[in-house]
PDB file of C-alpha atoms in Angstrom:
ATOM      1  CA  VAL Z   9     172.657  62.042 351.204  1.00  0.00           C
ATOM      2  CA  MET Z  10     172.292  58.559 349.761  1.00  0.00           C
ATOM      3  CA  GLY Z  11     173.822  59.679 346.462  1.00  0.00           C
ATOM      4  CA  GLU Z  12     176.881  60.949 348.314  1.00  0.00           C
ATOM      5  CA  ILE Z  13     177.179  57.707 350.303  1.00  0.00           C
ATOM      6  CA  VAL Z  14     177.085  55.730 347.049  1.00  0.00           C
ATOM      7  CA  ARG Z  15     179.666  58.063 345.487  1.00  0.00           C
ATOM      8  CA  VAL Z  16     182.260  57.878 348.291  1.00  0.00           C
ATOM      9  CA  LEU Z  17     181.791  54.255 349.366  1.00  0.00           C
ATOM     10  CA  LYS Z  18     184.253  51.879 347.750  1.00  0.00           C
ATOM     11  CA  PRO Z  19     182.940  48.671 346.169  1.00  0.00           C
ATOM     12  CA  GLY Z  20     182.459  46.091 348.914  1.00  0.00           C
ATOM     13  CA  GLY Z  21     182.321  48.849 351.534  1.00  0.00           C
ATOM     14  CA  GLU Z  22     179.596  49.182 354.132  1.00  0.00           C
ATOM     15  CA  ALA Z  23     177.646  52.133 355.473  1.00  0.00           C
ATOM     16  CA  VAL Z  24     175.832  52.182 358.804  1.00  0.00           C
ATOM     17  CA  ILE Z  25     172.812  54.434 359.255  1.00  0.00           C
ATOM     18  CA  VAL Z  26     170.822  54.959 362.451  1.00  0.00           C
ATOM     19  CA  ASN Z  27     167.611  56.903 362.047  1.00  0.00           C
ATOM     20  CA  HIS Z  28     163.930  56.994 362.883  1.00  0.00           C
ATOM     21  CA  PHE Z  29     161.891  55.340 360.156  1.00  0.00           C
ATOM     22  CA  SER Z  30     158.128  55.548 360.358  1.00  0.00           C
ATOM     23  CA  GLN Z  31     155.661  52.688 360.240  1.00  0.00           C
ATOM     24  CA  SER Z  32     152.825  52.689 357.769  1.00  0.00           C
ATOM     25  CA  HIS Z  33     150.511  50.613 359.969  1.00  0.00           C
ATOM     26  CA  GLY Z  34     149.452  50.024 363.564  1.00  0.00           C
ATOM     27  CA  LEU Z  35     149.216  52.365 366.523  1.00  0.00           C
ATOM     28  CA  ARG Z  36     152.694  53.785 366.074  1.00  0.00           C
ATOM     29  CA  GLY Z  37     152.014  54.533 362.403  1.00  0.00           C
ATOM     30  CA  ALA Z  38     148.793  56.347 363.307  1.00  0.00           C
ATOM     31  CA  ILE Z  39     150.564  58.417 365.975  1.00  0.00           C
ATOM     32  CA  GLU Z  40     153.372  59.345 363.564  1.00  0.00           C
ATOM     33  CA  ARG Z  41     150.899  60.420 360.883  1.00  0.00           C
ATOM     34  CA  GLY Z  42     148.992  62.470 363.470  1.00  0.00           C
ATOM     35  CA  MET Z  43     152.191  64.175 364.629  1.00  0.00           C
ATOM     36  CA  ALA Z  44     153.234  65.015 361.051  1.00  0.00           C
ATOM     37  CA  LYS Z  45     151.164  68.211 361.006  1.00  0.00           C
ATOM     38  CA  PHE Z  46     153.248  69.452 363.960  1.00  0.00           C
ATOM     39  CA  SER Z  47     156.615  68.595 362.379  1.00  0.00           C
ATOM     40  CA  ARG Z  48     157.715  72.229 362.110  1.00  0.00           C
ATOM     41  CA  ASN Z  49     157.150  72.701 365.859  1.00  0.00           C
ATOM     42  CA  LEU Z  50     158.659  69.313 366.696  1.00  0.00           C
ATOM     43  CA  GLY Z  51     161.827  70.024 364.735  1.00  0.00           C
ATOM     44  CA  TRP Z  52     161.745  66.635 363.013  1.00  0.00           C
ATOM     45  CA  HIS Z  53     159.563  64.699 360.605  1.00  0.00           C
ATOM     46  CA  PRO Z  54     157.842  61.707 362.231  1.00  0.00           C
ATOM     47  CA  VAL Z  55     156.866  60.282 358.820  1.00  0.00           C
ATOM     48  CA  PHE Z  56     160.085  59.105 357.157  1.00  0.00           C
ATOM     49  CA  PRO Z  57     159.726  55.778 355.325  1.00  0.00           C
ATOM     50  CA  LEU Z  58     162.626  53.342 355.187  1.00  0.00           C
ATOM     51  CA  GLU Z  59     162.263  53.336 351.390  1.00  0.00           C
ATOM     52  CA  ASN Z  60     163.752  56.853 351.369  1.00  0.00           C
ATOM     53  CA  VAL Z  61     167.221  55.400 352.000  1.00  0.00           C
ATOM     54  CA  LEU Z  62     167.017  52.132 350.052  1.00  0.00           C
ATOM     55  CA  VAL Z  63     168.745  52.771 346.745  1.00  0.00           C
ATOM     56  CA  PRO Z  64     169.550  50.184 344.048  1.00  0.00           C
ATOM     57  CA  GLN Z  65     173.328  50.657 344.383  1.00  0.00           C
ATOM     58  CA  LEU Z  66     173.314  49.494 348.026  1.00  0.00           C
ATOM     59  CA  THR Z  67     172.194  46.149 349.433  1.00  0.00           C
ATOM     60  CA  LEU Z  68     170.548  46.017 352.845  1.00  0.00           C
ATOM     61  CA  ILE Z  69     172.505  43.379 354.775  1.00  0.00           C
ATOM     62  CA  GLU Z  70     171.194  43.980 358.297  1.00  0.00           C
ATOM     63  CA  ARG Z  71     168.336  45.807 359.992  1.00  0.00           C
ATOM     64  CA  ILE Z  72     168.118  46.105 363.785  1.00  0.00           C
ATOM     65  CA  ASP Z  73     165.273  47.838 365.592  1.00  0.00           C
ATOM     66  CA  ILE Z  74     166.690  49.659 368.610  1.00  0.00           C
ATOM     67  CA  ALA Z  75     165.002  49.828 372.018  1.00  0.00           C
ATOM     68  CA  PRO Z  76     162.834  51.345 373.286  1.00  0.00           C
ATOM     69  CA  PHE Z  77     159.927  50.386 371.056  1.00  0.00           C
ATOM     70  CA  GLY Z  78     162.073  50.202 367.911  1.00  0.00           C
ATOM     71  CA  LEU Z  79     161.780  53.956 367.460  1.00  0.00           C
ATOM     72  CA  PHE Z  80     165.183  53.983 365.804  1.00  0.00           C
ATOM     73  CA  THR Z  81     166.595  51.495 363.334  1.00  0.00           C
ATOM     74  CA  LEU Z  82     170.196  50.578 362.553  1.00  0.00           C
ATOM     75  CA  LEU Z  83     170.829  49.683 358.916  1.00  0.00           C
ATOM     76  CA  ARG Z  84     173.951  48.101 357.420  1.00  0.00           C
ATOM     77  CA  LEU Z  85     174.187  48.716 353.693  1.00  0.00           C
ATOM     78  CA  LYS Z  86     176.808  47.316 351.328  1.00  0.00           C
ATOM     79  CA  LYS Z  87     177.961  48.605 347.983  1.00  0.00           C
ATOM     80  CA  GLU Z  88     178.385  45.648 345.702  1.00  0.00           C
ATOM     81  CA  PRO Z  89     181.609  45.364 343.658  1.00  0.00           C
TER      82      PRO Z  89
END
């Protein structure tokens, strides 16, 4: 997906992504790792690191954790000219 975003985004253009990104630490991180073995039954993968969408061709210009509990994160990414 990120390769396609890089391909179609014009230089200077921005992409907005909203997704659940897991935490590697704390209570929430432990719960997400515990739920991972049930991902097939859940229908989603609770362990999905933010690093999966950070690619060198795009610069992260804004990150907003969305209520409740910051379970979802809005990212603004920019393709440099």
